């Protein structure tokens, strides 16, 4: 009875986490696909094997007798092939290439021997990464590969890097292939692994390496069960994301509509918002409209943004209760930044999204000004990810002018733990500034 109850509780808990994204990277034979598949099953979310996509393109190229030196043709091919992953009722995963089931053939030796060459072609990667990001942006997926945590889903909630000794990986691959009746010696496999490791780690585009914020697990002496358990334990410590309430959705949709109609509002990079976990949205600030613009920028991603507002605003009839309901929280004047920081910290500790204008006040001179240290301090204390945002257009607002408003959202990032607390805060602020400046300079 107790077992059944805990099982049920576990399943419910897992269902709530459906939107989390998990990136699993590692070299060939580290156990990625077996582990990733199992984790996806346990959490009831999608599993995407990105290696299979590179393999399918390789298979197609080999079948068409295409020269693997012809990068242009390979890129064109990657753009044309239709790939579709299907999960069968028996739990097995199949890959359909132009409607043909190629799940077995993509694992054949000729494909394994050539896939690293195809995967190193920048055009091929660009085509496949685009598809992978689209799937990742919807949330609720475990993706495995070589560059998932670093390139494809840098905003993933959980990043795992699996490793294992060369001997162990050789042994695993040998057992796997001989079980399928393939006639191959361990020496041949070892050589093949060394060659692929060198190609995957040494290539110029998206080489295999752990993301700075990934958790490395050496699987050499662990069973699959043990690795899966570790990842599940890590995923259960992630906070379930806050969903927007009805009022937020109604007001947000109305304001979004107004921005679209009057200001030809557009957003670039909304997929960078992490689907779960604490996030600080750090934006430049030129207009009173900016909190609305920031909130609307990520409204389609279903995560409400909480801003701090002056306490006096909360005393204004109708407006006060409304902004409180919409998630704003008061900052008491005179109590200084400390009280505000404490309140902001609470928001992040609950795994929510906090909006901050790190320049500290509004500037209307078309420049990015030096930042205060609040964002860096908060990110350091709470391990929150920082989402850099640049708003363009609101600096030209006047009562009768309706300029085009465009928002640029950069990759979410975490601060690297360096030196003392003070050094980390200073370096963090410099990092946030450089990310914002970069976005600003690329804004067109
Ligand atoms: O994981 P696998 O052995 O099925 O991957 C096949 C090849 O594809 C491997 O040589 C590396 C490459 N790959 C990649 O470059 N990026 C990914 N995200 C996944 C695989």
Short mmCIF file of N, CA and C in Angstrom, two decimals, residues 46 48-50 52-54 56-57 74-85 95-98 123-139 141 143 147-148 151-153 155 271:
data_model
loop_
_atom_site.label_atom_id
_atom_site.label_comp_id
_atom_site.label_asym_id
_atom_site.label_seq_id
_atom_site.Cartn_x
_atom_site.Cartn_y
_atom_site.Cartn_z
N UNK A 46 9.67 13.69 -23.45
CA UNK A 46 10.21 13.27 -24.75
C UNK A 46 11.71 12.96 -24.67
N UNK A 48 15.06 12.83 -27.20
CA UNK A 48 15.55 13.14 -28.55
C UNK A 48 17.02 12.78 -28.66
N UNK A 49 17.29 11.82 -29.58
CA UNK A 49 18.64 11.33 -29.81
C UNK A 49 19.24 12.12 -30.98
N UNK A 50 20.03 13.15 -30.68
CA UNK A 50 20.52 14.02 -31.76
C UNK A 50 21.59 13.31 -32.60
N UNK A 52 21.41 10.36 -33.64
CA UNK A 52 20.67 9.62 -34.67
C UNK A 52 20.39 10.52 -35.87
N UNK A 53 20.22 11.81 -35.62
CA UNK A 53 19.94 12.75 -36.72
C UNK A 53 21.17 12.87 -37.62
N UNK A 54 22.37 13.00 -36.99
CA UNK A 54 23.60 13.09 -37.79
C UNK A 54 23.84 11.77 -38.53
N UNK A 56 21.50 9.73 -39.60
CA UNK A 56 20.55 9.62 -40.72
C UNK A 56 21.07 10.41 -41.93
N UNK A 57 21.61 11.60 -41.70
CA UNK A 57 22.14 12.40 -42.82
C UNK A 57 23.31 11.64 -43.46
N UNK A 74 26.17 18.27 -48.77
CA UNK A 74 25.75 17.67 -47.49
C UNK A 74 24.78 18.61 -46.77
N UNK A 75 25.08 19.90 -46.82
CA UNK A 75 24.21 20.88 -46.17
C UNK A 75 22.84 20.89 -46.83
N UNK A 76 22.85 20.85 -48.15
CA UNK A 76 21.58 20.85 -48.89
C UNK A 76 20.75 19.61 -48.50
N UNK A 77 21.46 18.48 -48.43
CA UNK A 77 20.81 17.22 -48.06
C UNK A 77 20.16 17.32 -46.67
N UNK A 78 20.92 17.90 -45.74
CA UNK A 78 20.41 18.02 -44.36
C UNK A 78 19.16 18.89 -44.30
N UNK A 79 19.07 19.83 -45.23
CA UNK A 79 17.90 20.71 -45.28
C UNK A 79 16.69 20.03 -45.89
N UNK A 80 16.95 18.99 -46.67
CA UNK A 80 15.84 18.35 -47.40
C UNK A 80 15.24 17.16 -46.66
N UNK A 81 16.11 16.41 -45.97
CA UNK A 81 15.65 15.16 -45.34
C UNK A 81 14.63 15.44 -44.23
N UNK A 82 13.58 14.66 -44.24
CA UNK A 82 12.59 14.83 -43.18
C UNK A 82 12.79 13.77 -42.11
N UNK A 83 13.03 14.22 -40.90
CA UNK A 83 13.29 13.27 -39.81
C UNK A 83 12.13 13.29 -38.82
N UNK A 84 11.76 12.11 -38.37
CA UNK A 84 10.64 12.03 -37.45
C UNK A 84 10.92 10.93 -36.42
N UNK A 85 10.86 11.31 -35.14
CA UNK A 85 11.09 10.31 -34.09
C UNK A 85 9.75 9.75 -33.62
N UNK A 95 13.50 5.93 -35.62
CA UNK A 95 13.72 7.14 -36.41
C UNK A 95 13.26 6.90 -37.85
N UNK A 96 12.35 7.75 -38.30
CA UNK A 96 11.89 7.65 -39.68
C UNK A 96 12.58 8.73 -40.50
N UNK A 97 13.21 8.28 -41.62
CA UNK A 97 13.84 9.25 -42.52
C UNK A 97 13.03 9.24 -43.80
N UNK A 98 12.44 10.36 -44.13
CA UNK A 98 11.51 10.43 -45.27
C UNK A 98 10.53 9.25 -45.21
N UNK A 123 27.36 23.61 -42.00
CA UNK A 123 26.02 23.76 -42.57
C UNK A 123 25.07 22.68 -42.11
N UNK A 124 25.58 21.45 -41.99
CA UNK A 124 24.76 20.34 -41.53
C UNK A 124 24.34 20.61 -40.08
N UNK A 125 25.31 21.04 -39.30
CA UNK A 125 25.02 21.31 -37.88
C UNK A 125 23.96 22.41 -37.75
N UNK A 126 24.12 23.46 -38.55
CA UNK A 126 23.17 24.58 -38.45
C UNK A 126 21.74 24.08 -38.72
N UNK A 127 21.60 23.25 -39.74
CA UNK A 127 20.25 22.74 -40.09
C UNK A 127 19.68 21.92 -38.93
N UNK A 128 20.50 21.01 -38.40
CA UNK A 128 19.97 20.10 -37.37
C UNK A 128 19.78 20.81 -36.03
N UNK A 129 20.72 21.71 -35.70
CA UNK A 129 20.59 22.43 -34.41
C UNK A 129 19.30 23.25 -34.40
N UNK A 130 18.95 23.82 -35.55
CA UNK A 130 17.72 24.62 -35.63
C UNK A 130 16.51 23.74 -35.25
N UNK A 131 16.47 22.55 -35.83
CA UNK A 131 15.34 21.64 -35.52
C UNK A 131 15.36 21.24 -34.05
N UNK A 132 16.58 20.96 -33.54
CA UNK A 132 16.69 20.52 -32.14
C UNK A 132 16.24 21.63 -31.18
N UNK A 133 16.61 22.89 -31.52
CA UNK A 133 16.21 24.01 -30.65
C UNK A 133 14.71 24.21 -30.64
N UNK A 134 14.09 24.02 -31.80
CA UNK A 134 12.63 24.19 -31.86
C UNK A 134 11.96 23.19 -30.93
N UNK A 135 12.47 21.96 -30.92
CA UNK A 135 11.88 20.94 -30.05
C UNK A 135 12.18 21.29 -28.59
N UNK A 136 13.41 21.73 -28.32
CA UNK A 136 13.81 22.08 -26.95
C UNK A 136 13.00 23.25 -26.39
N UNK A 137 12.65 24.21 -27.27
CA UNK A 137 11.95 25.41 -26.80
C UNK A 137 10.58 25.08 -26.23
N UNK A 138 10.01 23.94 -26.67
CA UNK A 138 8.68 23.56 -26.14
C UNK A 138 8.79 22.98 -24.74
N UNK A 139 10.01 22.64 -24.31
CA UNK A 139 10.21 22.08 -22.97
C UNK A 139 9.79 20.62 -22.90
N UNK A 141 11.78 17.73 -22.41
CA UNK A 141 12.57 16.87 -23.28
C UNK A 141 13.93 16.52 -22.65
N UNK A 143 17.50 15.51 -24.12
CA UNK A 143 18.19 15.48 -25.41
C UNK A 143 19.61 15.01 -25.17
N UNK A 147 26.83 18.50 -28.07
CA UNK A 147 26.84 19.96 -27.90
C UNK A 147 25.52 20.45 -27.34
N UNK A 148 24.77 19.59 -26.67
CA UNK A 148 23.43 20.00 -26.23
C UNK A 148 23.52 21.07 -25.14
N UNK A 151 25.65 24.29 -26.87
CA UNK A 151 25.18 25.03 -28.06
C UNK A 151 23.66 24.93 -28.28
N UNK A 152 23.15 23.70 -28.25
CA UNK A 152 21.73 23.53 -28.63
C UNK A 152 20.79 24.09 -27.56
N UNK A 153 21.00 23.66 -26.31
CA UNK A 153 20.11 24.13 -25.23
C UNK A 153 20.93 24.73 -24.09
N UNK A 155 20.23 26.91 -22.28
CA UNK A 155 19.34 27.29 -21.19
C UNK A 155 18.72 26.08 -20.49
N UNK A 271 13.39 32.03 -27.15
CA UNK A 271 13.65 30.62 -26.80
C UNK A 271 14.79 30.49 -25.78
#
